[in-house]
CSV table of C-alpha atoms and ligand atoms in Angstrom, one decimal:
chain,number,residue,atom,x,y,z
A,140,MET,CA,161.8,280.6,38.9
A,141,LYS,CA,164.7,282.1,40.6
A,142,ILE,CA,163.7,282.6,44.2
A,143,VAL,CA,166.0,284.1,46.9
A,144,HIS,CA,164.9,283.8,50.5
A,145,ALA,CA,166.3,285.6,53.5
A,146,ALA,CA,165.6,285.0,57.2
A,147,SER,CA,167.2,284.9,60.5
A,148,GLU,CA,166.5,281.2,61.1
A,149,LEU,CA,166.8,278.1,58.9
A,150,TYR,CA,166.3,274.5,60.1
A,151,PRO,CA,168.7,272.6,60.9
A,152,TYR,CA,171.4,275.3,61.0
A,153,MET,CA,169.6,277.8,63.4
A,154,LYS,CA,166.4,277.3,65.2
A,155,THR,CA,164.6,278.9,68.1
A,156,GLY,CA,160.9,278.6,66.8
A,157,GLY,CA,158.7,277.8,63.9
A,158,LEU,CA,160.3,280.3,61.6
A,159,ALA,CA,163.2,277.9,61.1
A,160,ASP,CA,161.0,275.0,60.3
A,161,ALA,CA,158.8,277.1,58.0
A,162,VAL,CA,161.7,278.5,55.9
A,163,GLY,CA,163.5,275.2,55.9
A,164,ALA,CA,160.4,273.2,54.6
A,165,LEU,CA,159.3,275.8,52.3
A,166,THR,CA,162.8,276.3,50.6
A,167,GLY,CA,163.4,272.7,50.4
A,168,THR,CA,160.0,272.1,48.9
A,169,PHE,CA,160.6,274.7,46.3
A,170,ALA,CA,163.9,273.2,45.3
A,171,ASP,CA,162.2,269.7,44.9
A,172,ARG,CA,159.7,271.3,42.4
A,173,GLY,CA,162.6,272.5,40.2
A,174,HIS,CA,163.0,276.1,41.1
A,175,GLU,CA,166.5,277.6,41.7
A,176,VAL,CA,166.5,278.5,45.4
A,177,SER,CA,169.1,280.5,47.4
A,178,VAL,CA,168.6,281.1,51.2
A,179,PHE,CA,170.5,283.6,53.1
A,180,ILE,CA,170.8,283.5,56.9
A,181,PRO,CA,173.4,285.1,59.2
A,182,GLY,CA,176.4,283.1,59.7
A,183,TYR,CA,175.8,282.5,63.6
A,184,ARG,CA,178.5,280.5,65.5
A,185,ASP,CA,176.2,277.4,65.9
A,186,ALA,CA,175.1,277.5,62.2
A,187,LEU,CA,178.6,277.5,61.0
A,188,ALA,CA,179.5,274.7,63.5
A,189,HIS,CA,176.4,272.5,62.4
A,190,PRO,CA,177.6,269.2,60.9
A,191,ALA,CA,175.1,269.7,57.9
A,192,ALA,CA,177.1,272.9,57.1
A,193,ALA,CA,180.5,271.3,56.9
A,194,ALA,CA,180.7,272.0,53.2
A,195,ALA,CA,180.2,275.8,53.4
A,196,GLU,CA,183.1,277.6,51.8
A,197,ARG,CA,183.9,281.3,51.5
A,198,ARG,CA,182.6,282.7,48.2
A,199,PHE,CA,182.6,286.3,48.6
A,200,ARG,CA,184.1,289.1,50.4
A,201,ILE,CA,181.7,292.0,50.6
A,202,LYS,CA,181.8,295.6,51.7
A,203,VAL,CA,178.6,297.1,53.2
A,204,GLU,CA,177.9,300.8,53.7
A,205,MET,CA,176.7,301.5,57.1
A,206,GLY,CA,176.2,305.1,57.8
A,207,ASN,CA,179.6,306.8,57.4
A,208,GLN,CA,181.5,303.4,57.6
A,209,TYR,CA,182.1,300.5,55.4
A,210,LEU,CA,181.9,297.2,57.1
A,211,SER,CA,183.4,294.1,55.6
A,212,GLY,CA,181.9,290.6,55.7
A,213,ASP,CA,182.4,287.1,54.3
A,214,VAL,CA,179.6,285.2,52.5
A,215,LEU,CA,180.0,281.4,52.7
A,216,SER,CA,177.8,279.0,50.6
A,217,PHE,CA,177.2,275.5,50.0
A,218,SER,CA,174.4,273.4,48.2
A,219,PRO,CA,172.8,270.8,50.6
A,220,LYS,CA,170.7,269.4,47.8
A,221,LYS,CA,170.0,269.9,44.0
A,222,ASN,CA,168.6,273.4,43.2
A,223,LEU,CA,169.1,274.8,46.8
A,224,THR,CA,172.1,277.0,47.7
A,225,VAL,CA,172.5,278.1,51.4
A,226,TYR,CA,174.5,281.4,51.9
A,227,PHE,CA,175.7,282.4,55.4
A,228,VAL,CA,176.4,286.1,56.0
A,229,CYS,CA,179.3,286.3,58.2
A,230,ARG,CA,181.0,289.1,60.2
A,231,GLU,CA,182.4,287.8,63.6
A,232,GLU,CA,181.6,291.0,65.4
A,233,PHE,CA,177.9,290.4,64.9
A,234,PHE,CA,177.0,286.8,64.5
A,235,ASP,CA,179.7,285.0,66.4
A,236,ARG,CA,177.9,284.7,69.6
A,237,ARG,CA,176.4,281.9,71.7
A,238,LEU,CA,172.8,283.0,71.2
A,239,PRO,CA,171.1,284.6,68.1
A,240,TYR,CA,169.2,287.6,69.6
A,241,GLY,CA,170.2,288.1,73.1
A,242,ASN,CA,172.4,287.1,75.9
A,243,GLY,CA,169.6,285.2,77.6
A,244,GLU,CA,168.7,288.2,79.8
A,245,ARG,CA,167.9,290.8,77.1
A,246,ASP,CA,168.3,291.5,73.5
A,247,TYR,CA,171.7,292.6,72.2
A,248,GLU,CA,172.0,296.4,71.9
A,249,ASP,CA,173.5,296.2,68.3
A,250,ASN,CA,170.6,294.2,66.8
A,251,ALA,CA,169.7,297.1,64.4
A,252,ASP,CA,173.1,297.2,63.1
A,253,ARG,CA,173.2,293.4,63.0
A,254,PHE,CA,170.1,292.9,60.7
A,255,THR,CA,170.8,296.0,58.8
A,256,PHE,CA,174.1,294.6,58.0
A,257,PHE,CA,172.6,291.1,57.1
A,258,CYS,CA,169.9,292.8,54.7
A,259,LYS,CA,172.4,294.9,53.0
A,260,ALA,CA,174.9,292.0,52.6
A,261,VAL,CA,172.1,289.9,51.1
A,262,VAL,CA,171.5,292.7,48.6
A,263,GLU,CA,175.2,293.1,47.8
A,264,THR,CA,175.7,289.4,47.4
A,265,MET,CA,172.7,289.2,45.0
A,266,ARG,CA,174.4,292.2,43.1
A,267,ILE,CA,177.9,290.6,42.9
A,268,ALA,CA,176.9,287.0,42.5
A,269,ASP,CA,174.6,288.2,39.7
A,270,LEU,CA,171.6,286.0,41.1
A,271,GLY,CA,169.0,287.6,38.7
A,272,ALA,CA,166.1,286.8,41.1
A,273,ASP,CA,162.4,286.6,40.0
A,274,ILE,CA,161.4,286.8,43.6
A,275,LEU,CA,163.1,288.1,46.7
A,276,HIS,CA,161.2,286.7,49.8
A,277,GLY,CA,162.0,288.0,53.1
A,278,HIS,CA,160.7,286.8,56.5
A,279,ASP,CA,159.9,288.7,59.8
A,280,TRP,CA,161.5,291.8,61.0
A,281,GLN,CA,165.2,290.6,60.6
A,282,ALA,CA,164.6,290.8,56.9
A,283,GLY,CA,162.2,293.8,57.0
A,284,LEU,CA,164.4,296.2,55.4
A,285,LEU,CA,165.2,294.2,52.4
A,286,PRO,CA,162.3,295.5,50.0
A,287,LEU,CA,163.6,299.0,50.6
A,288,LEU,CA,167.4,298.3,50.5
A,289,LEU,CA,166.8,296.3,47.3
A,290,ARG,CA,165.1,299.1,45.4
A,291,GLU,CA,167.8,301.6,46.7
A,292,ALA,CA,170.6,299.5,45.5
A,293,GLU,CA,169.0,298.8,42.0
A,294,ARG,CA,168.5,302.6,41.8
A,295,ARG,CA,172.0,303.5,42.7
A,296,PHE,CA,173.8,300.9,40.4
A,297,GLY,CA,171.3,301.0,37.7
A,298,VAL,CA,170.5,297.2,37.8
A,299,THR,CA,167.5,294.8,38.4
A,300,LEU,CA,168.3,292.6,41.2
A,301,ALA,CA,164.8,291.0,41.7
A,302,MET,CA,161.6,291.4,39.8
A,303,LYS,CA,159.3,291.3,42.9
A,304,THR,CA,159.4,291.1,46.6
A,305,VAL,CA,157.4,289.1,49.0
A,306,PHE,CA,157.5,289.7,52.7
A,307,THR,CA,156.2,287.1,55.2
A,308,ILE,CA,154.9,288.0,58.8
A,309,HIS,CA,155.5,284.9,60.9
A,310,ASN,CA,154.6,286.9,64.1
A,311,ILE,CA,153.6,290.6,64.2
A,312,ALA,CA,154.6,290.6,68.1
A,313,PHE,CA,158.2,291.1,67.1
A,314,GLN,CA,158.8,294.1,65.1
A,315,GLY,CA,162.5,295.2,65.5
A,316,LEU,CA,161.9,298.6,67.1
A,317,PHE,CA,165.1,300.7,67.6
A,318,PRO,CA,166.0,304.1,68.4
A,319,ALA,CA,165.7,306.8,65.8
A,320,ALA,CA,169.5,307.1,65.6
A,321,THR,CA,169.9,303.7,64.0
A,322,PHE,CA,168.1,304.9,60.9
A,323,ALA,CA,171.3,306.6,59.7
A,324,ARG,CA,172.9,303.1,59.4
A,325,THR,CA,170.4,302.4,56.5
A,326,ASN,CA,171.7,305.1,54.3
A,327,LEU,CA,168.0,305.2,53.1
A,328,PRO,CA,166.8,308.7,51.9
A,329,GLU,CA,165.8,310.9,54.8
A,330,GLU,CA,162.2,311.0,53.8
A,331,MET,CA,162.1,307.2,54.5
A,332,PHE,CA,162.0,308.1,58.2
A,333,SER,CA,158.6,309.1,58.3
A,334,MET,CA,155.0,307.9,58.9
A,335,ASP,CA,154.8,306.5,55.3
A,336,GLY,CA,158.2,304.9,55.9
A,337,LEU,CA,160.2,303.2,58.8
A,338,GLU,CA,159.1,305.5,61.5
A,339,TYR,CA,157.0,304.3,64.2
A,340,TYR,CA,156.2,306.8,67.1
A,341,GLY,CA,159.6,308.3,66.8
A,342,GLN,CA,161.5,305.0,66.5
A,343,VAL,CA,162.5,302.9,63.5
A,344,ASN,CA,160.4,299.9,62.8
A,345,PHE,CA,161.9,297.1,60.6
A,346,LEU,CA,158.7,295.1,60.2
A,347,LYS,CA,156.9,298.0,59.0
A,348,GLY,CA,159.4,298.4,56.3
A,349,GLY,CA,158.6,294.9,55.1
A,350,ILE,CA,154.9,295.4,55.4
A,351,LEU,CA,154.8,298.7,53.4
A,352,PHE,CA,157.4,298.1,50.8
A,353,ALA,CA,157.1,294.5,49.6
A,354,ASP,CA,155.1,293.9,46.7
A,355,ARG,CA,153.1,291.2,48.3
A,356,VAL,CA,152.6,290.5,51.9
A,357,THR,CA,151.8,287.2,53.5
A,358,THR,CA,151.3,285.7,57.0
A,359,VAL,CA,151.0,282.2,57.9
A,360,SER,CA,147.3,281.6,58.3
A,361,PRO,CA,144.1,282.9,56.9
A,362,THR,CA,142.6,283.6,60.5
A,363,TYR,CA,145.8,285.5,61.5
A,364,ALA,CA,145.6,287.4,58.3
A,365,ARG,CA,142.3,288.9,59.3
A,366,GLU,CA,143.3,289.2,63.2
A,367,ILE,CA,146.3,291.4,62.5
A,368,GLN,CA,143.9,294.0,60.9
A,369,THR,CA,142.5,294.4,64.4
A,370,PRO,CA,143.8,296.3,67.3
A,371,GLU,CA,143.5,293.2,69.5
A,372,PHE,CA,146.1,291.2,67.5
A,373,GLY,CA,147.8,293.8,65.3
A,374,CYS,CA,150.2,294.9,68.1
A,375,GLY,CA,150.1,298.5,67.0
A,376,LEU,CA,150.6,297.7,63.2
A,377,GLU,CA,146.9,297.0,62.5
A,378,GLY,CA,146.7,300.6,60.6
A,379,VAL,CA,149.6,299.7,58.5
A,380,ILE,CA,148.3,296.3,57.7
A,381,GLN,CA,145.0,297.9,56.8
A,382,THR,CA,146.8,299.9,54.0
A,383,ARG,CA,148.0,296.5,52.4
A,384,VAL,CA,144.8,294.4,52.6
A,385,ASP,CA,144.6,294.2,48.8
A,386,ASP,CA,148.1,292.6,48.7
A,387,LEU,CA,147.9,290.5,51.9
A,388,THR,CA,147.4,286.7,51.7
A,389,GLY,CA,147.2,284.1,54.6
A,390,LEU,CA,149.0,280.7,53.7
A,391,LEU,CA,149.1,278.1,56.2
A,392,ASN,CA,152.4,276.5,56.9
A,393,GLY,CA,152.8,272.7,56.6
A,394,VAL,CA,154.6,269.9,58.2
A,395,ASP,CA,158.0,268.8,57.0
A,396,SER,CA,157.3,265.0,56.6
A,397,ALA,CA,161.0,264.5,56.4
A,398,VAL,CA,161.5,265.3,60.0
A,399,TRP,CA,158.0,264.9,61.4
A,400,ASN,CA,156.4,261.4,60.6
A,401,PRO,CA,156.0,258.8,63.1
A,402,ALA,CA,156.3,256.0,60.6
A,403,THR,CA,160.0,257.0,59.7
A,404,ASP,CA,160.9,259.1,62.8
A,405,ARG,CA,164.4,258.0,64.0
A,406,LEU,CA,164.6,260.2,67.1
A,407,ILE,CA,161.6,258.1,68.8
A,408,PRO,CA,162.1,254.7,70.3
A,409,ALA,CA,159.6,252.8,68.1
A,410,ARG,CA,157.9,253.8,64.7
A,411,TYR,CA,154.2,253.5,64.1
A,412,SER,CA,151.3,254.5,61.8
A,413,ALA,CA,147.4,254.9,62.2
A,414,ALA,CA,147.1,251.2,61.2
A,415,ASP,CA,149.4,249.8,63.8
A,416,LEU,CA,149.7,251.9,67.1
A,417,SER,CA,151.8,249.5,69.1
A,418,GLY,CA,154.8,251.8,68.3
A,419,LYS,CA,153.0,254.7,70.0
A,420,ARG,CA,152.3,252.7,73.2
A,421,ALA,CA,156.2,252.1,73.3
A,422,CYS,CA,156.8,255.6,72.9
A,423,ARG,CA,154.2,256.3,75.8
A,424,ALA,CA,156.1,254.0,77.9
A,425,ALA,CA,159.4,255.6,77.1
A,426,LEU,CA,158.0,259.0,77.8
A,427,LEU,CA,156.6,257.9,81.3
A,428,LYS,CA,159.9,256.6,82.1
A,429,ALA,CA,161.8,259.7,81.0
A,430,CYS,CA,159.6,261.7,83.1
A,431,GLY,CA,159.9,259.5,86.2
A,432,PHE,CA,156.1,258.6,86.1
A,433,GLU,CA,154.9,255.3,87.3
A,434,ALA,CA,155.4,252.8,84.5
A,435,GLY,CA,151.8,251.3,84.8
A,436,TYR,CA,150.1,254.5,84.6
A,437,THR,CA,146.8,254.3,82.5
A,438,GLY,CA,145.3,257.8,82.5
A,439,PRO,CA,146.0,260.5,79.9
A,440,VAL,CA,149.3,262.0,79.4
A,441,VAL,CA,149.3,265.6,78.3
A,442,GLY,CA,152.4,267.1,76.6
A,443,MET,CA,153.5,270.8,76.0
A,444,ILE,CA,156.4,272.1,74.0
A,445,CYS,CA,156.9,275.7,73.5
A,446,ARG,CA,158.9,278.9,74.1
A,447,LEU,CA,157.9,279.9,77.6
A,448,THR,CA,156.2,283.2,76.8
A,449,GLU,CA,152.8,284.8,77.6
A,450,GLN,CA,151.8,284.2,73.8
A,451,LYS,CA,151.8,280.3,74.6
A,452,GLY,CA,149.5,280.6,77.4
A,453,VAL,CA,151.8,279.3,79.9
A,454,ASP,CA,150.1,281.3,82.5
A,455,LEU,CA,146.8,279.8,81.9
A,456,VAL,CA,148.2,276.4,82.3
A,457,LEU,CA,149.8,277.6,85.8
A,458,ALA,CA,146.3,279.1,86.6
A,459,ASN,CA,145.1,275.4,86.5
A,460,ALA,CA,148.0,273.9,88.4
A,461,ASP,CA,145.5,272.3,90.9
A,462,PHE,CA,143.9,270.4,88.1
A,463,PHE,CA,147.2,268.5,87.5
A,464,VAL,CA,147.8,268.1,91.2
A,465,GLY,CA,144.2,266.8,91.9
A,466,GLU,CA,143.2,265.0,88.8
A,467,ASP,CA,144.2,261.7,87.3
A,468,CYS,CA,146.3,263.3,84.5
A,469,ARG,CA,150.0,263.7,83.8
A,470,LEU,CA,151.6,266.9,82.4
A,471,VAL,CA,155.1,267.2,80.8
A,472,VAL,CA,156.3,270.5,79.6
A,473,LEU,CA,159.3,271.1,77.5
A,474,GLY,CA,160.4,274.7,77.1
A,475,THR,CA,162.8,277.5,77.9
A,476,GLY,CA,162.2,281.2,78.2
A,477,HIS,CA,160.7,283.5,80.7
A,478,LYS,CA,162.5,282.8,84.0
A,479,ARG,CA,159.4,283.2,86.3
A,480,MET,CA,157.4,280.7,84.3
A,481,GLU,CA,160.2,278.2,84.2
A,482,ALA,CA,160.5,278.6,87.9
A,483,GLU,CA,156.7,278.0,88.6
A,484,LEU,CA,156.6,275.1,86.3
A,485,GLN,CA,159.5,273.6,88.1
A,486,ALA,CA,158.1,274.4,91.5
A,487,LEU,CA,154.9,272.5,90.4
A,488,ALA,CA,157.0,269.5,89.1
A,489,ARG,CA,158.7,269.5,92.5
A,490,GLU,CA,155.4,269.7,94.4
A,491,VAL,CA,153.9,266.6,92.5
A,492,PRO,CA,157.0,264.8,91.0
A,493,GLY,CA,154.9,261.7,90.0
A,494,LYS,CA,152.5,264.0,88.1
A,495,VAL,CA,154.2,266.9,86.5
A,496,PHE,CA,157.5,266.9,84.8
A,497,MET,CA,159.3,270.0,83.7
A,498,CYS,CA,162.0,270.0,81.1
A,499,ALA,CA,163.7,273.2,80.9
A,500,ARG,CA,166.0,273.0,77.8
A,501,LEU,CA,166.0,273.0,74.1
A,502,ASP,CA,165.8,269.3,73.2
A,503,GLU,CA,164.8,268.2,69.6
A,504,THR,CA,164.8,264.5,70.7
A,505,MET,CA,162.5,265.1,73.8
A,506,SER,CA,160.2,267.1,71.5
A,507,HIS,CA,159.8,264.1,69.2
A,508,LEU,CA,159.3,261.6,72.3
A,509,ILE,CA,156.7,264.1,73.7
A,510,GLU,CA,154.6,264.2,70.4
A,511,ALA,CA,154.7,260.5,70.1
A,512,GLY,CA,154.5,259.5,73.8
A,513,SER,CA,151.6,261.8,74.8
A,514,ASP,CA,147.8,261.3,74.5
A,515,PHE,CA,147.0,265.1,74.2
A,516,PHE,CA,149.0,268.0,73.2
A,517,LEU,CA,148.4,271.5,75.1
A,518,MET,CA,148.6,274.7,73.1
A,519,PRO,CA,146.5,277.3,75.0
A,520,SER,CA,148.0,280.2,73.1
A,521,LEU,CA,146.8,283.9,73.6
A,522,PHE,CA,147.6,284.5,69.9
A,523,GLU,CA,149.1,282.1,67.3
A,524,PRO,CA,150.2,283.2,64.0
A,525,CYS,CA,150.0,279.6,62.6
A,526,GLY,CA,151.6,277.2,65.2
A,527,LEU,CA,153.3,274.0,64.0
A,528,ASN,CA,153.2,271.8,67.1
A,529,GLN,CA,149.4,271.3,67.0
A,530,MET,CA,149.9,269.9,63.3
A,531,TYR,CA,152.6,267.7,64.5
A,532,SER,CA,150.6,266.4,67.4
A,533,GLN,CA,147.8,265.3,65.0
A,534,VAL,CA,150.3,263.6,62.8
A,535,TYR,CA,151.6,261.8,65.7
A,536,GLY,CA,148.1,260.8,67.0
A,537,SER,CA,148.3,263.1,70.0
A,538,ILE,CA,145.1,264.9,70.4
A,539,PRO,CA,145.4,268.8,70.4
A,540,VAL,CA,143.9,270.9,73.2
A,541,VAL,CA,144.1,274.5,71.6
A,542,SER,CA,142.6,277.9,72.1
A,543,ARG,CA,140.5,279.4,69.2
A,544,VAL,CA,143.0,281.9,67.8
A,545,GLY,CA,144.9,282.4,64.5
A,546,GLY,CA,146.3,279.2,62.9
A,547,LEU,CA,144.7,276.9,65.5
A,548,VAL,CA,141.5,277.5,64.2
A,549,ASP,CA,142.5,276.7,60.8
A,550,THR,CA,144.1,273.4,61.7
A,551,VAL,CA,142.0,272.1,64.5
A,552,SER,CA,138.2,271.7,64.9
A,553,ASP,CA,136.6,270.6,68.0
A,554,ALA,CA,135.5,267.1,68.4
A,555,ASP,CA,132.8,267.9,70.9
A,556,THR,CA,130.8,269.9,68.4
A,557,ASP,CA,132.1,268.8,65.0
A,558,GLU,CA,131.6,265.2,63.9
A,559,SER,CA,134.8,265.5,61.9
A,560,GLY,CA,136.6,267.3,64.7
A,561,THR,CA,140.3,266.4,65.6
A,562,GLY,CA,140.7,268.3,69.0
A,563,ILE,CA,139.5,270.0,72.1
A,564,MET,CA,139.2,273.9,71.7
A,565,CYS,CA,138.7,276.6,74.3
A,566,ASP,CA,138.9,280.4,74.6
A,567,PRO,CA,142.3,281.9,75.7
A,568,ASN,CA,141.4,282.2,79.4
A,569,ALA,CA,141.9,280.0,82.4
A,570,ALA,CA,138.3,279.1,83.0
A,571,SER,CA,137.8,278.0,79.4
A,572,LEU,CA,141.1,275.9,79.6
A,573,ARG,CA,139.8,274.2,82.8
A,574,ASP,CA,136.6,273.1,81.1
A,575,ALA,CA,138.9,271.9,78.1
A,576,LEU,CA,140.9,269.9,80.6
A,577,SER,CA,137.7,268.3,82.1
A,578,ARG,CA,136.8,267.3,78.4
A,579,VAL,CA,140.3,265.7,78.1
A,580,LEU,CA,139.4,263.5,80.9
A,581,ARG,CA,136.0,262.5,79.5
A,582,LEU,CA,137.4,261.9,76.0
A,583,PHE,CA,140.1,259.8,77.4
A,584,GLY,CA,137.8,257.9,79.4
A,585,ASP,CA,135.8,256.8,76.2
A,586,ALA,CA,138.4,254.7,74.5
A,587,GLU,CA,136.2,254.2,71.5
A,588,ARG,CA,135.7,258.0,70.9
A,589,TYR,CA,139.2,258.6,71.8
A,590,SER,CA,140.3,256.2,69.2
A,591,ARG,CA,138.0,257.7,66.5
A,592,VAL,CA,139.3,261.4,67.1
A,593,GLN,CA,143.0,260.0,67.0
A,594,GLN,CA,142.4,258.2,63.8
A,595,ARG,CA,140.9,261.4,62.1
A,596,CYS,CA,144.0,263.4,63.5
A,597,MET,CA,146.4,260.9,61.9
A,598,ALA,CA,144.6,260.9,58.6
A,599,ARG,CA,144.9,264.7,58.2
A,600,ASP,CA,147.4,265.9,55.4
A,601,PHE,CA,149.4,268.9,56.5
A,602,SER,CA,152.0,268.5,53.8
A,603,TRP,CA,153.9,271.4,52.4
A,604,MET,CA,152.9,270.6,48.9
A,605,ALA,CA,149.6,272.7,49.4
A,606,ALA,CA,151.5,275.8,50.8
A,607,ALA,CA,154.1,275.5,48.2
A,608,SER,CA,151.8,275.5,45.3
A,609,ALA,CA,149.9,278.6,47.1
A,610,TYR,CA,153.2,280.5,47.1
A,611,GLU,CA,154.1,279.6,43.6
A,612,ALA,CA,150.8,280.9,42.5
A,613,LEU,CA,151.2,284.1,44.4
A,614,TYR,CA,154.8,284.6,43.0
A,615,ARG,CA,153.5,284.0,39.4
A,616,ASP,CA,150.6,286.4,40.0
A,617,SER,CA,152.9,289.1,41.2
A,618,LEU,CA,155.3,289.0,38.1
B,216,LIG,P1,156.9,279.4,67.8
B,216,LIG,O1,157.3,279.7,66.3
B,216,LIG,O2,155.9,280.6,67.9
B,216,LIG,O3,157.7,279.1,68.8
B,216,LIG,P2,155.6,276.9,66.8
B,216,LIG,O4,154.6,276.0,67.2
B,216,LIG,O5,155.3,277.5,65.4
B,216,LIG,O6,155.8,278.2,67.8
B,216,LIG,O7,157.1,276.2,66.5
B,216,LIG,C1,157.8,275.9,67.6
B,216,LIG,C2,158.9,274.9,67.1
B,216,LIG,O8,159.8,275.0,68.0
B,216,LIG,C3,158.4,273.6,67.1
B,216,LIG,O9,159.0,272.7,66.2
B,216,LIG,C4,158.7,273.1,68.5
B,216,LIG,O10,158.6,271.7,68.6
B,216,LIG,C5,160.2,273.8,68.8
B,216,LIG,N1,160.4,274.0,70.2
B,216,LIG,C6,159.9,274.9,71.2
B,216,LIG,N2,160.6,274.8,72.3
B,216,LIG,C7,161.3,273.7,72.1
B,216,LIG,C8,162.3,273.0,73.0
B,216,LIG,N3,162.4,273.5,74.3
B,216,LIG,N4,163.1,272.1,72.8
B,216,LIG,C9,162.9,271.6,71.4
B,216,LIG,N5,161.9,272.1,70.4
B,216,LIG,C10,161.3,273.2,70.9
């Protein structure tokens, strides 16, 4: 099949979260399976400067209608491997910035324009490059306008650019909501700014466009697919989702084993496998050192890696700060984001420097060291579409401590209640997390049982093959 993907992140060129990992692994796996794959992302400053993108060359000069203006852009492309072409949609005014979505304090004011331009540029490049796609697959709100813009361009030019469209919701909490005035920049027919179109309580909602107008809608876990039909998790779009349940599928993300595999990982100080965990002990020693913890420490080390947001349950961890102060346990957190959360975690680390370590930066190498060097991985999310770190941690033999929501339910089961369990589960509240942390101490205190759970974690198969086959079946079925 000829498959075109469009997303705002793609590992390794631009990543702020799991979206990049998912799109990178999925498109790479499709290429390996013999499909002809094109992936479009914005030509962000960091993406263009990435050493892996050094071969990118200008291929097309495009003009895009935006309201009553025409804006030009360049499309660069290169082929990182057989069957895979990466396209960067460039316009300095929009994408030559230090960060992808905002200045660190708040979102950029022209995000509606930036991602309208991106979507229009994708469609225009598909047209002039004559990509002849079977499937156009967009991801998250930044690509939400694609299904509509594609059909509009086809109508205008009298051509077929893609047989079917698929749209994946990686997180329904991010919707791309903008003032009504931005609608004019889409050049879509006036009637599309209505309840049955992009309008959402007087504003423009990009995500809603993807949900309503794609031929098929997917999200990243079966549990999240059910949750987003409810007011508790639907973030106001549950009614819109309900209109598409017949075309909605939850497909779990996988683990990119080229990046996340303790047996081959070059970012960790020693490699290891379930059969020989001596390398994991070396990683633990390196992590203790990196955190400034006592070298001979023998209790449990709990790791946490996430964007610091409410979603990730950071406040539940902070509400249990006394646990980490008082109990025989070490906590290392790697994360950036919410300034108050960052400050409170840093204050806790200053209060008990030998027990809690806070690493407030984006650091790929440190994230691998934490996965490999910890005994437990903490992820008490309030909601979690799929989540990747709980899968990485199982692969690395670090037992996940997670809340019972979304993809966490589909990838972890509780070792205290299930004989084949691989983790410790709690409800997304501080008291339940406290109970889970006590169970961490108990499980770690029983070395034999800990080892059995750890072996079960490491025996799990989270490869992308299962997900890629499921997407292929969905594509075929839609055609
Ligand atoms: P989300 O997509 O909601 O952020 P996921 O668990 O699905 O959450 O994926 C997060 C990805 O981002 C993981 O690969 C994780 O290791 C990575 N990550 C998050 N924060 C950091 C950080 N500070 N440094 C390095 N990697 C990070």
